[in-house]
Amino acid sequence: MEPPVQGRLTNEQIKSLHNAFDKRDEGKKGTIAPEKIVDLIKEVFGPPLNGYLIGYAKDLGKNLAENGGLSCENFVVVVKHLMFETTRWGVLKTAPERPIGLDSIQEQVRQKLIRFGLTFNVMIVGASGLGKSTMMNTLFKSKVNRWVSSDTSEDKLIPATVEIKTVSHVIEEKNIRLKLSITDTPGFGDQVNNVKCWEPIIDHINDHYQHYLMEERRIERKPRIPDTRIHCLIYFIAPSGHSLKAVDIECLKRLVKVVNVVPVIAKADSLTLEERQAFKNRLRNDFERNGITKLYPMLHKGLEEDEFQKNKTLKGLLPFAVVGSDEFITIKGTQVLARKTRWGTVEVENPSHNEFPQFRDMLLRTHLHDLIDTTAEVYYEHYRRNQLQQMKDGGDS
């Protein structure tokens, strides 16, 4: 079936397309080489264009080219296809003669957030003693770790197998409510035999996908399905200074297939700056050598150029070398989150001391919504497609 295309173009739009085409038709032959389609599309639609649209334009141009040339009429067909895919119309967009109030949409979105709030579900994975709970307190500047909610001696014992424990909070800042759920995995990597210790974690992630899928398939659905899907898994790596452990490699290879994974080097202040950088380089080599490349943030063709560069910069910082602390210390008359040791004071939010600021900014200030969207559009969609295909195959047999 042919993909849908934009409807009829206005005379002004057609004139703009013909003018752009004529500039590229240097020999006035009425055709241009198909490979010129990208430059022409960029001129019409303007930056930033994502890789998907550029690739789509290339393929359409090749398919529509006749005798090695692309006519203006076929160029218009390519443009109409792309106009259906994006709202960035460049020279083809229409400017209202008077304000119509579209700038109020941002306020509408803000009011919706105030009314319904936002749900963000985090899972923390790593061996005991790496400061996972402290890091959560540091991130959200609140006592959100699970020991506050269930502070018993039994809870603090290392379990015989990997357990899954979740605690939820509602955090409110400037009228925006965040329903935060933190899922901890006590017992992970702490056993003598850690074979398949990742299975309870993956089962937990998939169970929440399955629950959401069942809610979606109900005849009478809730107006807003509660979202318990894991949006971000923070994987804590011990600051050994050597390389990834075998259990880390096997676990990460499986986790990146089902959830957004952000790796961090825990307690990075136990390494010198030189040791830290050398360790990060070794870990990156381990990631590459073992095919652990789908770490968050992702680099894909659907990103626009500025988004791609931003994600590429963040990807270059992985794994984040972080320090956590929920204690405030007065430094030069200012209260700051810090860890005080015999060798000096490590300021948590000082980017020259560790990479917590970049880690926090990505998680909460620039990519929080993208983490939620990526969970729904990539990982959950993959799970949903597989489950429905299995149901279909079972029904056919």
CSV table of N, CA and C in Angstrom, one decimal, residues 231-367:
chain,number,residue,atom,x,y,z
A,231,HIS,N,11.1,3.2,33.3
A,231,HIS,CA,11.5,4.2,32.3
A,231,HIS,C,13.0,4.3,32.2
A,232,CYS,N,13.7,4.0,33.3
A,232,CYS,CA,15.2,4.1,33.3
A,232,CYS,C,15.8,3.1,34.3
A,233,LEU,N,16.8,2.4,33.9
A,233,LEU,CA,17.5,1.5,34.8
A,233,LEU,C,18.9,2.1,34.9
A,234,ILE,N,19.3,2.4,36.1
A,234,ILE,CA,20.6,3.0,36.4
A,234,ILE,C,21.5,1.8,36.9
A,235,TYR,N,22.5,1.5,36.2
A,235,TYR,CA,23.3,0.3,36.5
A,235,TYR,C,24.6,0.8,37.1
A,236,PHE,N,24.8,0.4,38.4
A,236,PHE,CA,26.0,0.9,39.2
A,236,PHE,C,27.2,-0.1,39.0
A,237,ILE,N,28.3,0.5,38.6
A,237,ILE,CA,29.5,-0.3,38.4
A,237,ILE,C,30.5,0.0,39.5
A,238,ALA,N,31.1,-1.0,40.1
A,238,ALA,CA,32.0,-0.9,41.2
A,238,ALA,C,33.3,-0.2,40.7
A,239,PRO,N,33.9,0.8,41.4
A,239,PRO,CA,35.0,1.5,41.0
A,239,PRO,C,36.3,0.7,41.2
A,240,SER,N,36.4,-0.4,40.5
A,240,SER,CA,37.5,-1.3,40.7
A,240,SER,C,38.8,-0.8,40.0
A,241,GLY,N,38.6,0.0,38.9
A,241,GLY,CA,39.7,0.5,38.2
A,241,GLY,C,40.2,-0.5,37.1
A,242,HIS,N,39.6,-1.7,37.1
A,242,HIS,CA,40.1,-2.7,36.1
A,242,HIS,C,39.2,-2.8,34.9
A,243,SER,N,38.2,-3.6,34.9
A,243,SER,CA,37.3,-3.8,33.7
A,243,SER,C,36.0,-4.3,34.2
A,244,LEU,N,35.0,-4.5,33.3
A,244,LEU,CA,33.7,-5.0,33.7
A,244,LEU,C,33.8,-6.4,34.1
A,245,LYS,N,33.1,-6.8,35.2
A,245,LYS,CA,33.0,-8.2,35.6
A,245,LYS,C,32.2,-9.0,34.7
A,246,ALA,N,32.4,-10.3,34.7
A,246,ALA,CA,31.6,-11.1,33.8
A,246,ALA,C,30.1,-11.0,34.0
A,247,VAL,N,29.7,-10.9,35.3
A,247,VAL,CA,28.3,-10.8,35.6
A,247,VAL,C,27.7,-9.4,35.0
A,248,ASP,N,28.5,-8.4,35.1
A,248,ASP,CA,28.1,-7.1,34.5
A,248,ASP,C,27.9,-7.2,33.0
A,249,ILE,N,28.8,-7.8,32.3
A,249,ILE,CA,28.7,-8.0,30.9
A,249,ILE,C,27.5,-8.8,30.5
A,250,GLU,N,27.3,-9.9,31.1
A,250,GLU,CA,26.1,-10.8,30.8
A,250,GLU,C,24.8,-10.1,31.1
A,251,CYS,N,24.8,-9.3,32.2
A,251,CYS,CA,23.6,-8.6,32.6
A,251,CYS,C,23.2,-7.5,31.6
A,252,LEU,N,24.2,-6.7,31.4
A,252,LEU,CA,24.0,-5.5,30.5
A,252,LEU,C,23.6,-5.9,29.1
A,253,LYS,N,24.2,-7.0,28.6
A,253,LYS,CA,23.9,-7.5,27.2
A,253,LYS,C,22.4,-7.8,27.1
A,254,ARG,N,21.8,-8.2,28.2
A,254,ARG,CA,20.4,-8.6,28.2
A,254,ARG,C,19.5,-7.4,28.5
A,255,LEU,N,20.0,-6.5,29.4
A,255,LEU,CA,19.1,-5.4,29.9
A,255,LEU,C,18.9,-4.4,28.8
A,256,VAL,N,19.9,-4.1,28.0
A,256,VAL,CA,19.8,-3.1,26.9
A,256,VAL,C,18.8,-3.4,25.9
A,257,LYS,N,18.3,-4.7,25.9
A,257,LYS,CA,17.3,-5.1,24.9
A,257,LYS,C,15.9,-4.8,25.4
A,258,VAL,N,15.7,-4.5,26.7
A,258,VAL,CA,14.4,-4.4,27.2
A,258,VAL,C,14.1,-3.1,27.9
A,259,VAL,N,15.1,-2.2,28.2
A,259,VAL,CA,14.9,-1.0,29.0
A,259,VAL,C,16.0,0.0,28.7
A,260,ASN,N,15.7,1.3,29.0
A,260,ASN,CA,16.8,2.3,28.9
A,260,ASN,C,17.8,2.1,30.0
A,261,VAL,N,19.0,1.9,29.6
A,261,VAL,CA,20.1,1.6,30.6
A,261,VAL,C,21.1,2.8,30.7
A,262,VAL,N,21.3,3.3,31.8
A,262,VAL,CA,22.3,4.4,32.0
A,262,VAL,C,23.3,3.8,33.0
A,263,PRO,N,24.6,3.5,32.5
A,263,PRO,CA,25.6,3.0,33.4
A,263,PRO,C,26.3,4.2,34.2
A,264,VAL,N,26.6,3.9,35.4
A,264,VAL,CA,27.4,4.9,36.2
A,264,VAL,C,28.5,4.2,37.0
A,265,ILE,N,29.6,4.9,37.2
A,265,ILE,CA,30.7,4.4,38.1
A,265,ILE,C,30.4,4.9,39.5
A,266,ALA,N,30.1,4.0,40.4
A,266,ALA,CA,29.7,4.4,41.7
A,266,ALA,C,30.9,4.8,42.5
A,267,LYS,N,30.7,5.7,43.5
A,267,LYS,CA,31.8,6.2,44.4
A,267,LYS,C,33.0,6.5,43.6
A,268,ALA,N,32.9,7.4,42.6
A,268,ALA,CA,34.0,7.7,41.8
A,268,ALA,C,35.1,8.5,42.5
A,269,ASP,N,34.8,9.0,43.7
A,269,ASP,CA,35.9,9.7,44.4
A,269,ASP,C,36.9,8.8,45.0
A,270,SER,N,36.7,7.5,44.9
A,270,SER,CA,37.7,6.5,45.3
A,270,SER,C,38.8,6.3,44.3
A,271,LEU,N,38.7,7.0,43.1
A,271,LEU,CA,39.7,6.9,42.0
A,271,LEU,C,40.2,8.3,41.8
A,272,THR,N,41.5,8.4,41.5
A,272,THR,CA,42.1,9.7,41.1
A,272,THR,C,41.5,10.1,39.7
A,273,LEU,N,41.7,11.3,39.3
A,273,LEU,CA,41.1,11.7,38.0
A,273,LEU,C,41.8,10.9,36.9
A,274,GLU,N,43.0,10.6,37.0
A,274,GLU,CA,43.7,9.8,35.9
A,274,GLU,C,43.2,8.4,35.9
A,275,GLU,N,43.1,7.8,37.1
A,275,GLU,CA,42.5,6.4,37.2
A,275,GLU,C,41.1,6.4,36.7
A,276,ARG,N,40.3,7.4,37.0
A,276,ARG,CA,38.9,7.4,36.6
A,276,ARG,C,38.8,7.4,35.1
A,277,GLN,N,39.6,8.3,34.4
A,277,GLN,CA,39.6,8.3,33.0
A,277,GLN,C,40.0,7.0,32.3
A,278,ALA,N,41.1,6.4,32.9
A,278,ALA,CA,41.6,5.2,32.3
A,278,ALA,C,40.5,4.1,32.5
A,279,PHE,N,39.8,4.1,33.7
A,279,PHE,CA,38.8,3.1,33.9
A,279,PHE,C,37.6,3.3,33.0
A,280,LYS,N,37.2,4.5,32.7
A,280,LYS,CA,36.1,4.8,31.8
A,280,LYS,C,36.5,4.3,30.4
A,281,ASN,N,37.7,4.5,30.0
A,281,ASN,CA,38.1,4.1,28.7
A,281,ASN,C,38.1,2.5,28.6
A,282,ARG,N,38.5,1.9,29.6
A,282,ARG,CA,38.5,0.4,29.6
A,282,ARG,C,37.0,-0.1,29.6
A,283,LEU,N,36.1,0.6,30.3
A,283,LEU,CA,34.7,0.2,30.3
A,283,LEU,C,34.1,0.4,28.9
A,284,ARG,N,34.4,1.5,28.3
A,284,ARG,CA,33.9,1.8,26.9
A,284,ARG,C,34.4,0.7,26.0
A,285,ASN,N,35.6,0.3,26.1
A,285,ASN,CA,36.1,-0.8,25.2
A,285,ASN,C,35.4,-2.1,25.5
A,286,ASP,N,35.1,-2.4,26.8
A,286,ASP,CA,34.3,-3.6,27.1
A,286,ASP,C,32.9,-3.5,26.5
A,287,PHE,N,32.3,-2.3,26.6
A,287,PHE,CA,30.9,-2.2,26.0
A,287,PHE,C,31.0,-2.5,24.5
A,288,GLU,N,32.0,-1.9,23.8
A,288,GLU,CA,32.1,-2.1,22.4
A,288,GLU,C,32.4,-3.5,22.0
A,289,ARG,N,33.3,-4.1,22.8
A,289,ARG,CA,33.8,-5.5,22.5
A,289,ARG,C,32.7,-6.5,22.7
A,290,ASN,N,31.8,-6.2,23.6
A,290,ASN,CA,30.7,-7.2,24.0
A,290,ASN,C,29.4,-6.8,23.4
A,291,GLY,N,29.3,-5.8,22.5
A,291,GLY,CA,28.1,-5.5,21.8
A,291,GLY,C,27.1,-4.8,22.7
A,292,ILE,N,27.6,-4.1,23.7
A,292,ILE,CA,26.7,-3.4,24.6
A,292,ILE,C,26.6,-1.9,24.1
A,293,THR,N,26.0,-1.7,23.0
A,293,THR,CA,26.0,-0.4,22.4
A,293,THR,C,24.8,0.4,22.5
A,294,LYS,N,23.7,-0.2,22.9
A,294,LYS,CA,22.4,0.4,23.0
A,294,LYS,C,22.1,1.0,24.3
A,295,LEU,N,23.1,1.7,24.9
A,295,LEU,CA,23.0,2.4,26.1
A,295,LEU,C,22.3,3.7,25.9
A,296,TYR,N,21.6,4.2,26.9
A,296,TYR,CA,20.9,5.5,26.8
A,296,TYR,C,21.9,6.6,27.0
A,297,PRO,N,21.8,7.7,26.3
A,297,PRO,CA,20.9,8.1,25.2
A,297,PRO,C,21.2,7.4,23.9
A,298,MET,N,20.1,7.2,23.1
A,298,MET,CA,20.3,6.5,21.8
A,298,MET,C,20.7,7.5,20.7
A,299,LEU,N,21.4,7.0,19.7
A,299,LEU,CA,21.7,7.8,18.5
A,299,LEU,C,21.0,7.0,17.3
A,300,HIS,N,20.0,7.7,16.7
A,300,HIS,CA,19.3,7.0,15.6
A,300,HIS,C,18.8,8.1,14.6
A,301,LYS,N,18.4,7.6,13.5
A,301,LYS,CA,18.0,8.5,12.4
A,301,LYS,C,16.8,9.4,12.6
A,302,GLY,N,16.0,9.0,13.6
A,302,GLY,CA,14.8,9.9,13.9
A,302,GLY,C,15.2,11.2,14.6
A,303,LEU,N,16.4,11.3,15.1
A,303,LEU,CA,16.8,12.5,15.8
A,303,LEU,C,17.1,13.7,14.8
A,304,GLU,N,16.7,14.9,15.2
A,304,GLU,CA,17.2,16.0,14.4
A,304,GLU,C,18.6,16.3,14.7
A,305,GLU,N,19.2,17.1,13.9
A,305,GLU,CA,20.7,17.3,14.0
A,305,GLU,C,21.1,17.8,15.3
A,306,ASP,N,20.4,18.8,15.9
A,306,ASP,CA,20.8,19.3,17.2
A,306,ASP,C,20.6,18.3,18.3
A,307,GLU,N,19.5,17.5,18.2
A,307,GLU,CA,19.3,16.4,19.2
A,307,GLU,C,20.4,15.4,19.1
A,308,PHE,N,20.8,15.0,17.9
A,308,PHE,CA,21.8,14.0,17.7
A,308,PHE,C,23.1,14.4,18.3
A,309,GLN,N,23.5,15.7,18.1
A,309,GLN,CA,24.8,16.2,18.6
A,309,GLN,C,24.7,16.2,20.2
A,310,LYS,N,23.6,16.6,20.7
A,310,LYS,CA,23.4,16.6,22.2
A,310,LYS,C,23.6,15.2,22.8
A,311,ASN,N,22.9,14.3,22.1
A,311,ASN,CA,23.0,12.9,22.6
A,311,ASN,C,24.4,12.3,22.4
A,312,LYS,N,25.0,12.7,21.3
A,312,LYS,CA,26.4,12.2,21.1
A,312,LYS,C,27.3,12.7,22.1
A,313,THR,N,27.1,13.9,22.6
A,313,THR,CA,28.0,14.5,23.6
A,313,THR,C,27.8,13.7,24.9
A,314,LEU,N,26.5,13.5,25.3
A,314,LEU,CA,26.2,12.7,26.5
A,314,LEU,C,26.7,11.3,26.4
A,315,LYS,N,26.5,10.7,25.2
A,315,LYS,CA,27.0,9.3,25.1
A,315,LYS,C,28.5,9.2,25.3
A,316,GLY,N,29.2,10.3,24.9
A,316,GLY,CA,30.7,10.3,25.1
A,316,GLY,C,31.1,10.4,26.6
A,317,LEU,N,30.1,10.7,27.5
A,317,LEU,CA,30.5,10.7,28.9
A,317,LEU,C,30.2,9.4,29.6
A,318,LEU,N,29.5,8.5,28.9
A,318,LEU,CA,29.2,7.2,29.6
A,318,LEU,C,30.5,6.4,29.8
A,319,PRO,N,30.5,5.6,30.9
A,319,PRO,CA,29.6,5.7,32.0
A,319,PRO,C,29.9,6.9,32.9
A,320,PHE,N,28.8,7.6,33.4
A,320,PHE,CA,29.0,8.7,34.3
A,320,PHE,C,29.8,8.3,35.6
A,321,ALA,N,30.8,9.1,35.9
A,321,ALA,CA,31.5,8.8,37.1
A,321,ALA,C,30.9,9.8,38.2
A,322,VAL,N,30.2,9.2,39.1
A,322,VAL,CA,29.4,10.0,40.1
A,322,VAL,C,29.7,9.8,41.5
A,323,VAL,N,29.4,10.8,42.3
A,323,VAL,CA,29.5,10.7,43.8
A,323,VAL,C,28.2,11.1,44.4
A,324,GLY,N,27.7,10.4,45.3
A,324,GLY,CA,26.5,10.7,46.0
A,324,GLY,C,26.7,11.1,47.4
A,325,SER,N,25.8,12.0,47.9
A,325,SER,CA,25.8,12.4,49.3
A,325,SER,C,24.5,13.1,49.7
A,326,ASP,N,23.9,12.7,50.8
A,326,ASP,CA,22.7,13.4,51.2
A,326,ASP,C,23.0,14.4,52.4
A,327,GLU,N,24.3,14.7,52.6
A,327,GLU,CA,24.7,15.6,53.7
A,327,GLU,C,25.1,16.9,53.1
A,328,PHE,N,24.7,18.0,53.7
A,328,PHE,CA,25.1,19.4,53.3
A,328,PHE,C,26.2,19.8,54.2
A,329,ILE,N,27.3,20.4,53.5
A,329,ILE,CA,28.4,20.9,54.2
A,329,ILE,C,28.6,22.4,53.8
A,330,THR,N,29.0,23.2,54.8
A,330,THR,CA,29.2,24.6,54.5
A,330,THR,C,30.6,24.9,54.0
A,331,ILE,N,30.6,25.4,52.7
A,331,ILE,CA,31.9,25.7,52.1
A,331,ILE,C,31.9,27.2,51.6
A,332,LYS,N,32.7,28.0,52.2
A,332,LYS,CA,32.8,29.4,51.9
A,332,LYS,C,31.4,30.1,52.1
A,333,GLY,N,30.8,29.7,53.2
A,333,GLY,CA,29.5,30.3,53.6
A,333,GLY,C,28.3,29.8,52.8
A,334,THR,N,28.5,28.8,51.9
A,334,THR,CA,27.4,28.2,51.2
A,334,THR,C,27.2,26.7,51.5
A,335,GLN,N,25.9,26.3,51.7
A,335,GLN,CA,25.6,24.9,51.9
A,335,GLN,C,25.6,24.2,50.6
A,336,VAL,N,26.5,23.1,50.5
A,336,VAL,CA,26.5,22.3,49.3
A,336,VAL,C,26.5,20.8,49.7
A,337,LEU,N,26.0,20.0,48.8
A,337,LEU,CA,26.0,18.6,49.0
A,337,LEU,C,27.5,18.1,48.8
A,338,ALA,N,28.0,17.4,49.7
A,338,ALA,CA,29.4,17.1,49.6
A,338,ALA,C,29.7,15.8,50.5
A,339,ARG,N,30.9,15.3,50.2
A,339,ARG,CA,31.4,14.2,51.0
A,339,ARG,C,32.8,14.6,51.6
A,340,LYS,N,32.9,14.6,52.9
A,340,LYS,CA,34.1,15.0,53.5
A,340,LYS,C,35.0,13.8,53.9
A,341,THR,N,36.2,13.8,53.5
A,341,THR,CA,37.1,12.8,53.8
A,341,THR,C,38.4,13.3,54.4
A,342,ARG,N,39.3,12.4,54.8
A,342,ARG,CA,40.6,12.9,55.4
A,342,ARG,C,41.4,13.6,54.4
A,343,TRP,N,41.1,13.4,53.1
A,343,TRP,CA,42.0,14.0,52.0
A,343,TRP,C,41.4,15.3,51.5
A,344,GLY,N,40.1,15.6,51.9
A,344,GLY,CA,39.5,16.8,51.4
A,344,GLY,C,38.0,16.6,51.2
A,345,THR,N,37.4,17.6,50.6
A,345,THR,CA,35.9,17.6,50.4
A,345,THR,C,35.6,17.4,48.9
A,346,VAL,N,34.7,16.5,48.7
A,346,VAL,CA,34.2,16.3,47.3
A,346,VAL,C,32.8,16.9,47.2
A,347,GLU,N,32.7,17.9,46.3
A,347,GLU,CA,31.4,18.6,46.1
A,347,GLU,C,30.7,17.8,45.0
A,348,VAL,N,29.5,17.3,45.4
A,348,VAL,CA,28.7,16.5,44.5
A,348,VAL,C,28.3,17.2,43.3
A,349,GLU,N,27.9,18.5,43.4
A,349,GLU,CA,27.4,19.2,42.2
A,349,GLU,C,28.5,20.1,41.5
A,350,ASN,N,29.7,19.8,41.8
A,350,ASN,CA,30.8,20.5,41.2
A,350,ASN,C,31.3,19.6,40.0
A,351,PRO,N,31.1,20.1,38.7
A,351,PRO,CA,31.5,19.2,37.6
A,351,PRO,C,33.0,19.0,37.5
A,352,SER,N,33.8,19.7,38.2
A,352,SER,CA,35.3,19.5,38.2
A,352,SER,C,35.6,18.4,39.2
A,353,HIS,N,34.7,18.0,40.0
A,353,HIS,CA,34.9,16.9,41.0
A,353,HIS,C,34.4,15.6,40.5
A,354,ASN,N,33.2,15.6,39.8
A,354,ASN,CA,32.6,14.4,39.3
A,354,ASN,C,31.6,14.7,38.3
A,355,GLU,N,31.0,13.7,37.7
A,355,GLU,CA,30.0,13.9,36.6
A,355,GLU,C,28.6,13.8,37.1
A,356,PHE,N,28.3,14.0,38.4
A,356,PHE,CA,26.9,14.0,38.8
A,356,PHE,C,26.1,15.0,38.2
A,357,PRO,N,26.6,16.3,38.0
A,357,PRO,CA,25.7,17.3,37.4
A,357,PRO,C,25.2,17.0,36.0
A,358,GLN,N,26.1,16.4,35.2
A,358,GLN,CA,25.7,16.0,33.8
A,358,GLN,C,24.7,14.8,33.9
A,359,PHE,N,25.0,13.9,34.8
A,359,PHE,CA,24.1,12.8,35.0
A,359,PHE,C,22.7,13.2,35.4
A,360,ARG,N,22.6,14.1,36.4
A,360,ARG,CA,21.4,14.6,36.9
A,360,ARG,C,20.6,15.4,35.8
A,361,ASP,N,21.4,16.3,35.1
A,361,ASP,CA,20.7,17.1,34.1
A,361,ASP,C,20.1,16.3,33.0
A,362,MET,N,20.8,15.2,32.6
A,362,MET,CA,20.2,14.4,31.6
A,362,MET,C,19.0,13.7,32.1
A,363,LEU,N,19.1,13.2,33.3
A,363,LEU,CA,18.0,12.4,33.8
A,363,LEU,C,16.7,13.2,34.1
A,364,LEU,N,16.9,14.4,34.6
A,364,LEU,CA,15.7,15.1,35.1
A,364,LEU,C,15.5,16.4,34.4
A,365,ARG,N,16.5,17.1,33.8
A,365,ARG,CA,16.3,18.4,33.2
A,365,ARG,C,16.2,18.4,31.7
A,366,THR,N,16.8,17.5,31.0
A,366,THR,CA,16.7,17.5,29.6
A,366,THR,C,16.1,16.3,28.9
A,367,HIS,N,16.2,15.1,29.5
A,367,HIS,CA,15.8,13.9,28.9
A,367,HIS,C,14.8,13.1,29.6
